Each structure stands twice: as structure tokens, then as C-alpha cells.
Short mmCIF file of C-alpha atoms and ligand atoms in Angstrom, two decimals:
data_model
loop_
_atom_site.label_atom_id
_atom_site.label_comp_id
_atom_site.label_asym_id
_atom_site.label_seq_id
_atom_site.Cartn_x
_atom_site.Cartn_y
_atom_site.Cartn_z
CA MET A 1359 -53.53 -73.49 -34.85
CA ARG A 1360 -51.96 -74.70 -31.64
CA LEU A 1361 -49.46 -72.75 -29.56
CA GLY A 1362 -47.58 -74.60 -26.83
CA ILE A 1363 -45.91 -73.28 -23.69
CA LEU A 1364 -43.39 -75.61 -22.11
CA LYS A 1365 -42.11 -75.89 -18.59
CA GLU A 1366 -38.53 -74.86 -19.36
CA ALA A 1367 -36.24 -77.83 -18.76
CA ALA A 1368 -32.78 -76.22 -18.81
CA PRO A 1369 -30.95 -76.56 -15.47
CA GLY A 1370 -31.48 -73.48 -13.28
CA GLU A 1371 -34.08 -71.96 -15.59
CA THR A 1372 -36.93 -70.22 -13.75
CA ARG A 1373 -38.55 -68.14 -16.49
CA VAL A 1374 -41.52 -68.96 -18.66
CA ALA A 1375 -41.92 -67.82 -22.26
CA LEU A 1376 -45.46 -66.39 -22.12
CA LEU A 1377 -47.50 -65.09 -19.21
CA PRO A 1378 -51.29 -65.36 -18.98
CA ASP A 1379 -52.00 -61.82 -20.21
CA SER A 1380 -50.19 -62.59 -23.49
CA VAL A 1381 -51.97 -65.96 -23.67
CA LYS A 1382 -55.33 -64.24 -23.30
CA ALA A 1383 -54.60 -61.97 -26.27
CA LEU A 1384 -53.52 -64.93 -28.45
CA VAL A 1385 -56.62 -66.95 -27.49
CA ALA A 1386 -58.71 -63.92 -28.47
CA GLN A 1387 -56.99 -64.06 -31.88
CA GLY A 1388 -58.31 -67.60 -32.34
CA LEU A 1389 -55.27 -69.68 -31.25
CA GLU A 1390 -55.57 -72.85 -29.18
CA VAL A 1391 -53.04 -72.50 -26.37
CA TYR A 1392 -51.73 -75.55 -24.49
CA VAL A 1393 -49.58 -75.09 -21.40
CA GLU A 1394 -47.46 -77.77 -19.73
CA GLN A 1395 -48.46 -78.08 -16.09
CA GLY A 1396 -46.22 -76.11 -13.75
CA ALA A 1397 -44.77 -74.02 -16.62
CA GLY A 1398 -45.12 -70.71 -14.78
CA LEU A 1399 -44.76 -71.79 -11.15
CA LEU A 1400 -41.18 -70.57 -10.65
CA ALA A 1401 -42.13 -67.26 -12.28
CA GLY A 1402 -45.00 -66.82 -9.82
CA VAL A 1403 -47.81 -67.98 -12.14
CA ALA A 1404 -50.15 -70.78 -11.06
CA ASP A 1405 -51.59 -73.19 -13.64
CA GLU A 1406 -55.03 -71.81 -12.79
CA ALA A 1407 -54.05 -68.36 -14.14
CA TYR A 1408 -53.35 -69.91 -17.57
CA ALA A 1409 -56.69 -71.74 -17.47
CA VAL A 1410 -58.47 -68.46 -16.65
CA ALA A 1411 -56.67 -66.88 -19.64
CA GLY A 1412 -58.22 -69.53 -21.90
CA ALA A 1413 -55.38 -72.08 -22.14
CA THR A 1414 -55.63 -75.87 -21.72
CA LEU A 1415 -53.25 -77.37 -19.14
CA THR A 1416 -51.55 -80.66 -19.99
CA SER A 1417 -49.10 -82.99 -18.28
CA ASP A 1418 -48.31 -84.73 -21.59
CA ARG A 1419 -45.14 -82.95 -22.70
CA THR A 1420 -44.54 -85.40 -25.56
CA ALA A 1421 -47.98 -84.75 -27.06
CA LEU A 1422 -47.53 -81.02 -26.60
CA LEU A 1423 -44.19 -81.07 -28.43
CA GLY A 1424 -45.63 -83.16 -31.24
CA SER A 1425 -48.77 -81.09 -31.78
CA ALA A 1426 -47.68 -77.45 -31.35
CA ASP A 1427 -47.50 -75.37 -34.52
CA LEU A 1428 -45.96 -72.48 -32.63
CA LEU A 1429 -43.65 -72.83 -29.65
CA PRO A 1430 -42.40 -69.69 -27.92
CA VAL A 1431 -39.61 -70.77 -25.58
CA VAL A 1432 -37.00 -69.21 -23.30
CA ASN A 1433 -34.26 -71.72 -24.20
CA ALA A 1434 -33.86 -74.17 -27.08
CA PRO A 1435 -35.57 -77.45 -26.20
CA ASP A 1436 -33.12 -80.29 -25.54
CA GLU A 1437 -32.23 -82.81 -28.23
CA THR A 1438 -34.89 -85.36 -27.26
CA SER A 1439 -37.60 -82.68 -27.23
CA GLN A 1440 -36.44 -81.32 -30.59
CA ARG A 1441 -36.82 -84.78 -32.17
CA LEU A 1442 -40.46 -84.83 -31.03
CA LEU A 1443 -41.34 -81.50 -32.66
CA LYS A 1444 -43.85 -81.37 -35.49
CA SER A 1445 -42.24 -80.89 -38.87
CA GLY A 1446 -42.94 -77.34 -40.03
CA ALA A 1447 -43.53 -76.03 -36.50
CA VAL A 1448 -42.14 -72.60 -35.55
CA VAL A 1449 -39.95 -72.19 -32.45
CA ALA A 1450 -38.93 -68.72 -31.20
CA GLY A 1451 -36.68 -68.01 -28.23
CA PHE A 1452 -33.14 -67.50 -26.96
CA LEU A 1453 -31.66 -70.24 -29.15
CA ARG A 1454 -27.97 -69.18 -28.79
CA PRO A 1455 -27.47 -69.73 -32.53
CA LEU A 1456 -23.99 -68.21 -32.64
CA ASP A 1457 -22.73 -69.67 -29.35
CA ASP A 1458 -23.90 -73.24 -29.69
CA PRO A 1459 -25.50 -73.78 -33.12
CA ALA A 1460 -24.95 -77.56 -33.21
CA VAL A 1461 -27.51 -77.94 -30.42
CA LEU A 1462 -30.19 -76.84 -32.91
CA LEU A 1463 -29.45 -79.47 -35.57
CA PRO A 1464 -32.15 -81.99 -34.53
CA ALA A 1465 -34.88 -79.34 -34.91
CA ILE A 1466 -33.38 -78.11 -38.19
CA GLU A 1467 -33.32 -81.69 -39.54
CA ARG A 1468 -37.01 -82.01 -38.64
CA GLY A 1469 -37.81 -78.97 -40.79
CA VAL A 1470 -38.69 -76.75 -37.83
CA THR A 1471 -38.49 -73.00 -38.47
CA LEU A 1472 -36.28 -71.42 -35.82
CA PHE A 1473 -36.28 -67.75 -34.82
CA ALA A 1474 -33.61 -66.51 -32.39
CA MET A 1475 -34.65 -63.59 -30.22
CA GLU A 1476 -30.94 -62.68 -29.96
CA LEU A 1477 -30.89 -61.95 -33.69
CA VAL A 1478 -33.91 -59.62 -33.82
CA PRO A 1479 -32.43 -56.50 -35.47
CA ARG A 1480 -32.19 -53.55 -33.11
CA ILE A 1481 -34.22 -51.22 -35.31
CA SER A 1482 -36.82 -48.83 -33.91
CA ARG A 1483 -39.76 -50.99 -35.06
CA ALA A 1484 -38.35 -53.98 -33.19
CA GLN A 1485 -37.69 -52.20 -29.88
CA ALA A 1486 -40.72 -53.83 -28.26
CA MET A 1487 -39.26 -57.24 -29.23
CA ASP A 1488 -35.76 -56.54 -27.91
CA ALA A 1489 -35.45 -59.37 -25.41
CA LEU A 1490 -31.66 -58.90 -25.11
CA SER A 1491 -32.21 -55.38 -23.77
CA SER A 1492 -34.89 -56.65 -21.38
CA MET A 1493 -32.54 -59.23 -19.90
CA ALA A 1494 -29.57 -56.83 -19.85
CA THR A 1495 -31.68 -54.32 -17.90
CA ILE A 1496 -32.42 -56.97 -15.29
CA ALA A 1497 -28.81 -58.16 -15.13
CA GLY A 1498 -27.49 -54.61 -14.65
CA TYR A 1499 -29.95 -53.91 -11.84
CA LYS A 1500 -29.31 -57.22 -10.09
CA ALA A 1501 -25.53 -56.88 -10.33
CA ALA A 1502 -25.66 -53.52 -8.54
CA VAL A 1503 -27.96 -54.88 -5.83
CA LEU A 1504 -25.82 -58.00 -5.31
CA ALA A 1505 -22.66 -55.90 -5.23
CA ALA A 1506 -24.23 -53.67 -2.55
CA SER A 1507 -25.20 -56.67 -0.46
CA SER A 1508 -21.84 -58.44 -0.76
CA LEU A 1509 -19.67 -55.37 -0.13
CA PRO A 1510 -18.55 -55.15 3.51
CA LYS A 1511 -19.44 -51.45 3.37
CA LEU A 1512 -22.56 -49.31 2.96
CA PHE A 1513 -23.36 -47.68 -0.38
CA PRO A 1514 -24.77 -44.29 0.74
CA LEU A 1515 -23.15 -41.36 2.50
CA LEU A 1516 -24.34 -41.45 6.11
CA MET A 1517 -23.86 -38.63 8.58
CA THR A 1518 -24.49 -39.99 12.04
CA ALA A 1519 -23.72 -38.99 15.61
CA ALA A 1520 -21.03 -41.66 15.51
CA GLY A 1521 -19.36 -40.08 12.51
CA THR A 1522 -19.61 -39.85 8.76
CA VAL A 1523 -19.66 -42.89 6.48
CA PRO A 1524 -18.39 -41.96 3.01
CA PRO A 1525 -20.30 -43.28 -0.01
CA ALA A 1526 -19.08 -46.38 -1.81
CA LYS A 1527 -17.23 -45.86 -5.07
CA VAL A 1528 -18.63 -47.88 -7.96
CA PHE A 1529 -16.91 -48.17 -11.33
CA VAL A 1530 -18.95 -49.41 -14.30
CA ILE A 1531 -17.13 -50.55 -17.44
CA GLY A 1532 -19.27 -50.69 -20.57
CA ALA A 1533 -22.20 -48.27 -20.52
CA GLY A 1534 -24.62 -50.14 -22.77
CA VAL A 1535 -28.01 -51.39 -21.61
CA ALA A 1536 -26.77 -53.42 -18.61
CA GLY A 1537 -24.12 -50.88 -17.62
CA LEU A 1538 -26.52 -47.93 -17.65
CA GLN A 1539 -28.99 -49.86 -15.49
CA ALA A 1540 -26.17 -50.76 -13.07
CA ILE A 1541 -25.19 -47.08 -12.90
CA ALA A 1542 -28.78 -45.97 -12.26
CA THR A 1543 -29.25 -48.60 -9.54
CA ALA A 1544 -25.94 -47.89 -7.79
CA ARG A 1545 -26.75 -44.15 -7.87
CA ARG A 1546 -30.20 -44.80 -6.33
CA LEU A 1547 -28.47 -46.74 -3.55
CA GLY A 1548 -26.29 -43.73 -2.89
CA ALA A 1549 -22.95 -44.71 -4.39
CA VAL A 1550 -20.63 -42.36 -6.24
CA VAL A 1551 -20.34 -43.79 -9.75
CA GLU A 1552 -17.78 -43.50 -12.55
CA ALA A 1553 -18.08 -45.21 -15.90
CA TYR A 1554 -16.03 -45.94 -19.00
CA ASP A 1555 -17.04 -46.95 -22.50
CA VAL A 1556 -15.30 -46.81 -25.86
CA ARG A 1557 -18.38 -45.29 -27.49
CA ALA A 1558 -18.30 -41.52 -27.04
CA ALA A 1559 -22.12 -41.48 -27.31
CA ALA A 1560 -22.29 -43.34 -24.00
CA GLY A 1561 -20.77 -40.31 -22.21
CA GLU A 1562 -23.92 -38.21 -22.35
CA GLN A 1563 -26.08 -41.08 -21.10
CA VAL A 1564 -23.70 -41.74 -18.21
CA ARG A 1565 -23.67 -38.09 -17.18
CA SER A 1566 -27.47 -37.87 -17.41
CA LEU A 1567 -27.60 -40.54 -14.66
CA GLY A 1568 -25.45 -38.45 -12.34
CA ALA A 1569 -22.26 -40.44 -12.87
CA LYS A 1570 -18.86 -39.29 -14.09
CA PHE A 1571 -17.73 -40.44 -17.53
CA LEU A 1572 -14.06 -41.28 -17.89
CA ASP A 1573 -12.67 -40.22 -21.25
CA VAL A 1574 -9.73 -42.02 -22.79
CA ASP A 1575 -7.83 -40.60 -25.74
CA LEU A 1576 -8.00 -43.50 -28.19
CA GLY A 1577 -6.23 -41.49 -30.89
CA GLY A 1578 -9.40 -40.52 -32.77
CA ILE A 1579 -10.15 -44.06 -34.00
CA ASP A 1580 -13.66 -45.08 -34.99
CA THR A 1581 -15.03 -47.16 -32.12
CA GLU A 1582 -18.60 -47.69 -33.30
CA ASP A 1583 -20.09 -49.74 -36.13
CA LYS A 1584 -23.09 -48.74 -38.26
CA GLY A 1585 -25.47 -50.40 -35.81
CA GLY A 1586 -24.19 -48.33 -32.87
CA TYR A 1587 -22.26 -51.25 -31.35
CA ALA A 1588 -18.66 -51.13 -30.22
CA LYS A 1589 -16.05 -52.38 -32.69
CA GLU A 1590 -13.27 -54.74 -31.77
CA LEU A 1591 -10.29 -52.51 -30.87
CA SER A 1592 -6.58 -52.87 -31.59
CA GLU A 1593 -4.32 -54.00 -28.72
CA GLU A 1594 -2.88 -50.49 -28.57
CA ALA A 1595 -6.30 -48.88 -28.10
CA LEU A 1596 -7.30 -51.57 -25.62
CA ASN A 1597 -4.14 -50.88 -23.60
CA ARG A 1598 -5.01 -47.21 -23.22
CA GLY A 1599 -8.35 -48.26 -21.73
CA ARG A 1600 -6.69 -50.90 -19.54
CA ASP A 1601 -4.33 -48.37 -17.95
CA LEU A 1602 -7.19 -46.07 -16.97
CA ILE A 1603 -9.19 -49.06 -15.74
CA ALA A 1604 -6.30 -50.28 -13.55
CA LYS A 1605 -5.95 -46.82 -12.02
CA THR A 1606 -9.70 -46.48 -11.37
CA CYS A 1607 -10.01 -50.01 -9.94
CA GLY A 1608 -7.34 -49.05 -7.39
CA TYR A 1609 -9.70 -46.67 -5.57
CA SER A 1610 -13.07 -48.32 -6.37
CA ASP A 1611 -15.02 -50.49 -3.93
CA VAL A 1612 -17.10 -52.15 -6.64
CA VAL A 1613 -16.37 -52.75 -10.32
CA ILE A 1614 -19.29 -53.85 -12.51
CA THR A 1615 -18.03 -54.71 -15.96
CA THR A 1616 -20.28 -55.34 -18.96
CA ALA A 1617 -18.16 -54.66 -22.06
CA GLN A 1618 -18.99 -56.78 -25.07
CA VAL A 1619 -18.43 -56.74 -28.81
CA PRO A 1620 -21.18 -58.68 -30.63
CA GLY A 1621 -20.02 -62.00 -32.06
CA ARG A 1622 -16.58 -61.82 -30.38
CA ARG A 1623 -15.00 -62.89 -27.11
CA ALA A 1624 -15.53 -60.12 -24.53
CA PRO A 1625 -12.52 -57.75 -24.47
CA LEU A 1626 -10.03 -58.36 -21.65
CA LEU A 1627 -9.95 -55.02 -19.84
CA ILE A 1628 -9.16 -55.70 -16.18
CA ARG A 1629 -5.65 -57.09 -15.90
CA ARG A 1630 -4.41 -59.13 -12.97
CA ASP A 1631 -2.45 -56.12 -11.65
CA ALA A 1632 -5.66 -54.04 -11.62
CA VAL A 1633 -7.29 -56.61 -9.31
CA GLU A 1634 -4.14 -56.84 -7.18
CA ASN A 1635 -4.31 -53.03 -6.70
CA MET A 1636 -7.83 -53.23 -5.27
CA ARG A 1637 -8.45 -53.09 -1.52
CA PRO A 1638 -9.38 -56.35 0.27
CA GLY A 1639 -13.17 -56.59 0.55
CA SER A 1640 -13.71 -54.96 -2.85
CA VAL A 1641 -15.97 -56.64 -5.36
CA VAL A 1642 -15.81 -57.24 -9.11
CA PHE A 1643 -18.98 -58.27 -10.94
CA ASP A 1644 -18.09 -59.53 -14.40
CA LEU A 1645 -21.34 -59.52 -16.42
CA ALA A 1646 -19.38 -60.32 -19.58
CA ALA A 1647 -18.64 -63.79 -18.13
CA PRO A 1648 -20.90 -65.61 -20.64
CA ALA A 1649 -18.65 -64.22 -23.41
CA GLY A 1650 -15.44 -65.10 -21.54
CA GLY A 1651 -15.34 -62.12 -19.16
CA ASN A 1652 -13.66 -58.70 -19.05
CA CYS A 1653 -11.36 -59.58 -16.17
CA GLU A 1654 -8.25 -61.67 -16.72
CA LEU A 1655 -8.97 -63.64 -13.53
CA THR A 1656 -12.67 -64.29 -14.17
CA GLN A 1657 -13.82 -67.89 -14.04
CA PRO A 1658 -17.22 -67.91 -15.77
CA GLY A 1659 -19.94 -69.24 -13.48
CA GLU A 1660 -17.68 -69.17 -10.39
CA THR A 1661 -16.95 -66.74 -7.57
CA ILE A 1662 -13.29 -66.52 -6.62
CA GLN A 1663 -11.24 -64.54 -4.12
CA VAL A 1664 -7.92 -62.94 -5.00
CA ASN A 1665 -6.10 -61.13 -2.18
CA GLY A 1666 -9.47 -60.56 -0.47
CA VAL A 1667 -11.14 -59.22 -3.63
CA SER A 1668 -14.23 -61.20 -4.69
CA ILE A 1669 -14.71 -61.75 -8.41
CA TYR A 1670 -18.25 -62.79 -9.31
CA ALA A 1671 -18.90 -64.10 -12.81
CA PRO A 1672 -22.61 -64.96 -13.01
CA LEU A 1673 -23.78 -66.56 -16.24
CA ASN A 1674 -27.48 -65.82 -16.01
CA LEU A 1675 -28.69 -63.17 -13.56
CA PRO A 1676 -32.17 -62.80 -15.15
CA VAL A 1677 -33.10 -66.28 -13.81
CA THR A 1678 -32.73 -64.82 -10.31
CA VAL A 1679 -35.56 -62.36 -11.08
CA PRO A 1680 -38.02 -64.75 -12.77
CA VAL A 1681 -41.22 -62.75 -12.28
CA HIS A 1682 -40.13 -59.59 -14.03
CA ALA A 1683 -37.76 -61.36 -16.41
CA SER A 1684 -40.73 -63.46 -17.60
CA GLN A 1685 -42.98 -60.42 -17.75
CA LEU A 1686 -40.62 -58.49 -20.01
CA TYR A 1687 -39.71 -61.55 -22.08
CA SER A 1688 -43.38 -62.51 -22.53
CA ARG A 1689 -44.15 -59.03 -23.90
CA ASN A 1690 -41.13 -59.16 -26.23
CA VAL A 1691 -42.04 -62.60 -27.54
CA SER A 1692 -45.74 -61.87 -27.96
CA ASN A 1693 -44.90 -58.70 -29.91
CA PHE A 1694 -42.67 -60.85 -32.11
CA LEU A 1695 -45.43 -63.44 -32.58
CA GLN A 1696 -47.73 -60.71 -33.87
CA LEU A 1697 -45.47 -60.57 -36.95
CA ILE A 1698 -46.11 -64.20 -37.79
CA VAL A 1699 -49.67 -64.88 -36.64
CA LYS A 1700 -52.27 -63.69 -39.14
CA ASN A 1701 -55.90 -64.83 -39.02
CA ALA A 1702 -55.04 -67.53 -36.48
CA ALA A 1703 -52.43 -69.08 -38.80
CA VAL A 1704 -48.65 -68.82 -39.20
CA THR A 1705 -47.70 -66.55 -42.10
CA LEU A 1706 -44.00 -66.06 -42.64
CA ASN A 1707 -43.16 -62.97 -44.63
CA PHE A 1708 -39.41 -63.05 -45.07
CA GLU A 1709 -39.53 -59.67 -46.79
CA ASP A 1710 -39.82 -58.33 -43.24
CA GLU A 1711 -36.26 -57.63 -42.06
CA ILE A 1712 -37.18 -58.56 -38.49
CA LEU A 1713 -38.18 -62.06 -39.59
CA SER A 1714 -35.36 -62.53 -42.09
CA GLY A 1715 -32.83 -61.14 -39.60
CA SER A 1716 -33.87 -63.43 -36.75
CA CYS A 1717 -34.55 -66.61 -38.71
CA VAL A 1718 -31.93 -69.32 -38.16
CA ALA A 1719 -33.48 -72.16 -40.15
CA HIS A 1720 -36.49 -72.77 -42.37
CA GLU A 1721 -37.68 -75.92 -44.13
CA GLY A 1722 -34.60 -77.88 -43.09
CA LYS A 1723 -32.10 -75.27 -44.30
CA ILE A 1724 -29.90 -72.91 -42.32
CA VAL A 1725 -30.77 -69.45 -43.61
CA ASN A 1726 -28.46 -67.30 -41.49
CA SER A 1727 -24.94 -67.02 -42.88
CA ARG A 1728 -23.32 -66.29 -39.49
CA VAL A 1729 -24.92 -69.42 -38.03
CA ALA A 1730 -23.86 -71.43 -41.08
CA SER A 1731 -20.28 -70.26 -40.78
CA ALA A 1732 -20.32 -71.02 -37.03
CA LEU A 1733 -21.16 -74.57 -38.12
CA ASN A 1734 -18.57 -74.46 -40.92
CA LEU A 1735 -21.35 -74.71 -43.48
CA THR A 1736 -22.58 -72.34 -46.14
CA THR A 1737 -26.21 -71.17 -46.24
CA SER A 1738 -28.41 -73.26 -48.48
CA PRO A 1739 -29.62 -71.40 -51.57
P1 LIG B 3080 -23.17 -54.84 -25.62
O1 LIG B 3080 -23.78 -55.73 -24.59
O2 LIG B 3080 -22.72 -55.43 -26.92
O3 LIG B 3080 -21.88 -54.10 -24.95
C1 LIG B 3080 -21.96 -53.43 -23.72
C2 LIG B 3080 -21.12 -52.17 -23.76
O4 LIG B 3080 -19.73 -52.50 -23.79
C3 LIG B 3080 -21.37 -51.29 -24.96
O5 LIG B 3080 -21.82 -50.03 -24.53
C4 LIG B 3080 -20.02 -51.22 -25.65
O6 LIG B 3080 -19.77 -49.96 -26.26
C5 LIG B 3080 -19.07 -51.48 -24.50
N1 LIG B 3080 -17.71 -51.90 -24.89
C6 LIG B 3080 -17.32 -52.75 -25.87
N2 LIG B 3080 -15.98 -52.86 -25.93
C7 LIG B 3080 -15.47 -52.06 -24.95
C8 LIG B 3080 -14.16 -51.73 -24.50
N3 LIG B 3080 -13.09 -52.26 -25.09
N4 LIG B 3080 -14.03 -50.86 -23.47
C9 LIG B 3080 -15.14 -50.32 -22.88
N5 LIG B 3080 -16.41 -50.58 -23.25
C10 LIG B 3080 -16.58 -51.44 -24.28
O7 LIG B 3080 -24.10 -53.62 -25.98
P2 LIG B 3080 -25.63 -53.32 -25.61
O8 LIG B 3080 -25.70 -52.91 -24.19
O9 LIG B 3080 -26.48 -54.45 -26.03
O10 LIG B 3080 -25.94 -52.06 -26.54
C11 LIG B 3080 -24.94 -51.30 -27.14
C12 LIG B 3080 -25.50 -50.21 -28.03
O11 LIG B 3080 -26.70 -50.58 -28.71
C13 LIG B 3080 -25.86 -48.99 -27.28
O12 LIG B 3080 -25.58 -47.92 -28.13
C14 LIG B 3080 -27.33 -49.07 -27.09
O13 LIG B 3080 -27.92 -47.83 -26.83
C15 LIG B 3080 -27.71 -49.62 -28.42
N6 LIG B 3080 -29.02 -50.28 -28.38
C16 LIG B 3080 -29.97 -49.91 -29.27
C17 LIG B 3080 -31.22 -50.50 -29.23
C18 LIG B 3080 -32.28 -50.12 -30.20
O14 LIG B 3080 -32.15 -49.15 -30.89
N7 LIG B 3080 -33.34 -50.89 -30.30
C19 LIG B 3080 -31.49 -51.47 -28.31
C20 LIG B 3080 -30.50 -51.85 -27.41
C21 LIG B 3080 -29.24 -51.24 -27.47
#
């Protein structure tokens, strides 16, 4: 059975799906691994390292696409590449099945089985496959570091002969995976950190990192779903949060905002007046930008200035840390592949909730109802 690793073609992409240590383990399991030349270069991996791990390097992308039985990827291959895929091949990666499902139709029509890493259920057994958490960890770290470098102030308290420099005040909204990593990083850099989340459970985690948790009385409503994710809130509950956020923004130097509700537009939490209350030179990092953003003024993918406040809205911070983003992703994907590679062949056991939960399409049919409804279709029986 042949596994292929592509040089990712999406604009701005720097990561690679599998690193040589994962390749070595798959070769030892009896797989033939083919790697497109230059696949790992931007992630710090030379072609030679793949060869040493037992892979065959190729410059023939078309042949690789047409012969691979298994294709771990970072992003969905483009339309032309999808049309070259072998019928019955398996592709696994960040396929954005709920954001942009139509992009996957050429592969679905070719009978390719698609697994979306975004849809891997967040159960304990799948923790080692949780690529969303891996990327959120990197994004949270990088946002704090970028905020520190773009702020016209220092983060730590400094007591010098020339006087005392007070620590920067950082406010983190949304204390999930990315938010907690942003808190930890800002604390390590010496900032004083406050955080807000609608999930009460986040409070303990925030405090354990040495930050202050801001409680809002939301009237005792249930803010969490069965999976531990935040629920979409009513306008009234959102407004209570927005008032506290506006007040806190007024004295914060940096606001890192990460609030998301799965499958929905990101909640609008930072109103225009909250930004207008901030001091010139302050910085907002809106990590919810790919889902529309938490700040009313956010322009996804752009950096704008409003009254001297910079609003950053990066769409993909993990690509700015390709070595470690690839390392974590490679481990997540290879752990996932272990569920489907048995005796050097693909075996798909859809009784396994990790496989059934993450499968988008199989044998030409869309098998995920959320993806089908995003395409205005119903799942095939
Ligand atoms: P996410 O990216 O969907 O959201 C980020 C944060 O925004 C969440 O903490 C959420 O509560 C918060 N949020 C949503 N609406 C908000 C609002 N109106 N105001 C303020 N905050 C708001 O979430 P995530 O970071 O992927 O993870 C969220 C939860 O899932 C956490 O409980 C996390 O511990 C849990 N989780 C579990 C596993 C696992 O068990 N394998 C893995 C990852 C995450």
C-alpha cells in the first residue's frame, strides 16, 4: 500500500503533514511511502531526511496523486489535484468540511474517502489525534508573543535606577485551548493577566495559571453543552459579557480574544465603543477572525488602526511556526492513521466513533449530516 506526502500547495502554507519520524514508523509497518520533493523544506525538513526514514522522493506530483492509497494532508488538495486522485483512496487532513464543503466535491465524486481532522471527536481516546488543540496551542502562544513585540511597552515589571516600569495588562477573552496558552505565555513574559469565559469551568484553569478570572452573572443560564463546549448565548447574556469586556478593555494594554462556538459565527463581544475606550498604542489580537472575529471592527486577515489601537486579525498563525506546528500535526495524523492501517492495508471500521465521527465522505457519498446540510443535501443512506 502506498502512502503519499505532498508539498502543500495552498498559498502561505508552510507545514507538512508527516515528518520523517512518523514516516519511519509507517515504513516499518510495511507501507511504501512516497514524498513529493521539497515537501518538508519550509518546516525545516530536507528531502534527505525522508529518504533516510525509508521514503522514496519524487518530483512527479501527478503520479503521486494518482497512485497513493493513503494521503495525509494539511489542507484539502485543490480541485485539479482532487481530480487526479485514485478512486477509493483515503485522504485525511484539515479539510474545512463545514466552512467550505463544496471544495471537496471533486474528491467525493471520485469515490475518495475523506476524513476531516477538525471532526475527530474530542474524547479521551482521541486526545493524541486532536489536531485542533495542537494548532490552537500554537496560535495562543504566538498571539501573546506577537502582542508583546508589537506593543510600544514592555511586558514585565522592571525596577531600575531610572524608575519603575509597571507590568503590561493583558486581557484574554475565551479561556479554551488557545486562550489558556495565551495566558500562560503572557504570564511567563511578566504581564498581569485577566481572563473571561462563559464556561465557569474555565475559571479554575485561569486561576491555576496565575491570572485573574472575571466572573459575570449570566443569570444562572446553562452555558456549556454536553461536549464541554460553549453554547450560543442569548443577546441579553451576551450583553452582560460585553459590558464587562468594554470596561476591562479600557484599562488593558493587550486584548487577546479567542471566543468561539463550534459551527457558528464567533460571538461579537468587543463593541466599537470598547475599542474607542482603549489607550492609543494598545493592541487587540482577534484569534476568532477565521470565524468572523470577536471584535466589531475586526477585518479578518487584515491589521487596522482605530484611534491608535491596532487590531490584528490573523487567519492562520500556526503557519508562522511551521517546525513545531508540523511536529504536533504529524503526531496527531500518524496516531489517526494507526486506526485505519492494519497489516499494511487500509481497514475502515466505521463502528469506531473516531472514524465515523471524522468521516466526511465514503464511496462517493457524503456520510456526515452536518456537511450534507452545509451543502443543502441530505446524507445518502
Ligand atoms: P473553542 O475554540 O470552541 O472556544 C474558545 C473559548 O471561547 C471556549 O473556552 C469557550 O467557552 C469560549 N467562549 C465561547 N463563547 C463565549 C462568549 N460569548 N464569551 C466568552 N467566552 C466564550 O474551544 P476550545 O478551545 O477548542 O475548547 C473548549 C473546551 O473543550 C474546553 O473545555 C476544553 O478544555 C475542551 N477540550 C477538550 C478536549 C478533550 O477532551 N480532548 C480537547 C480540547 C478541548
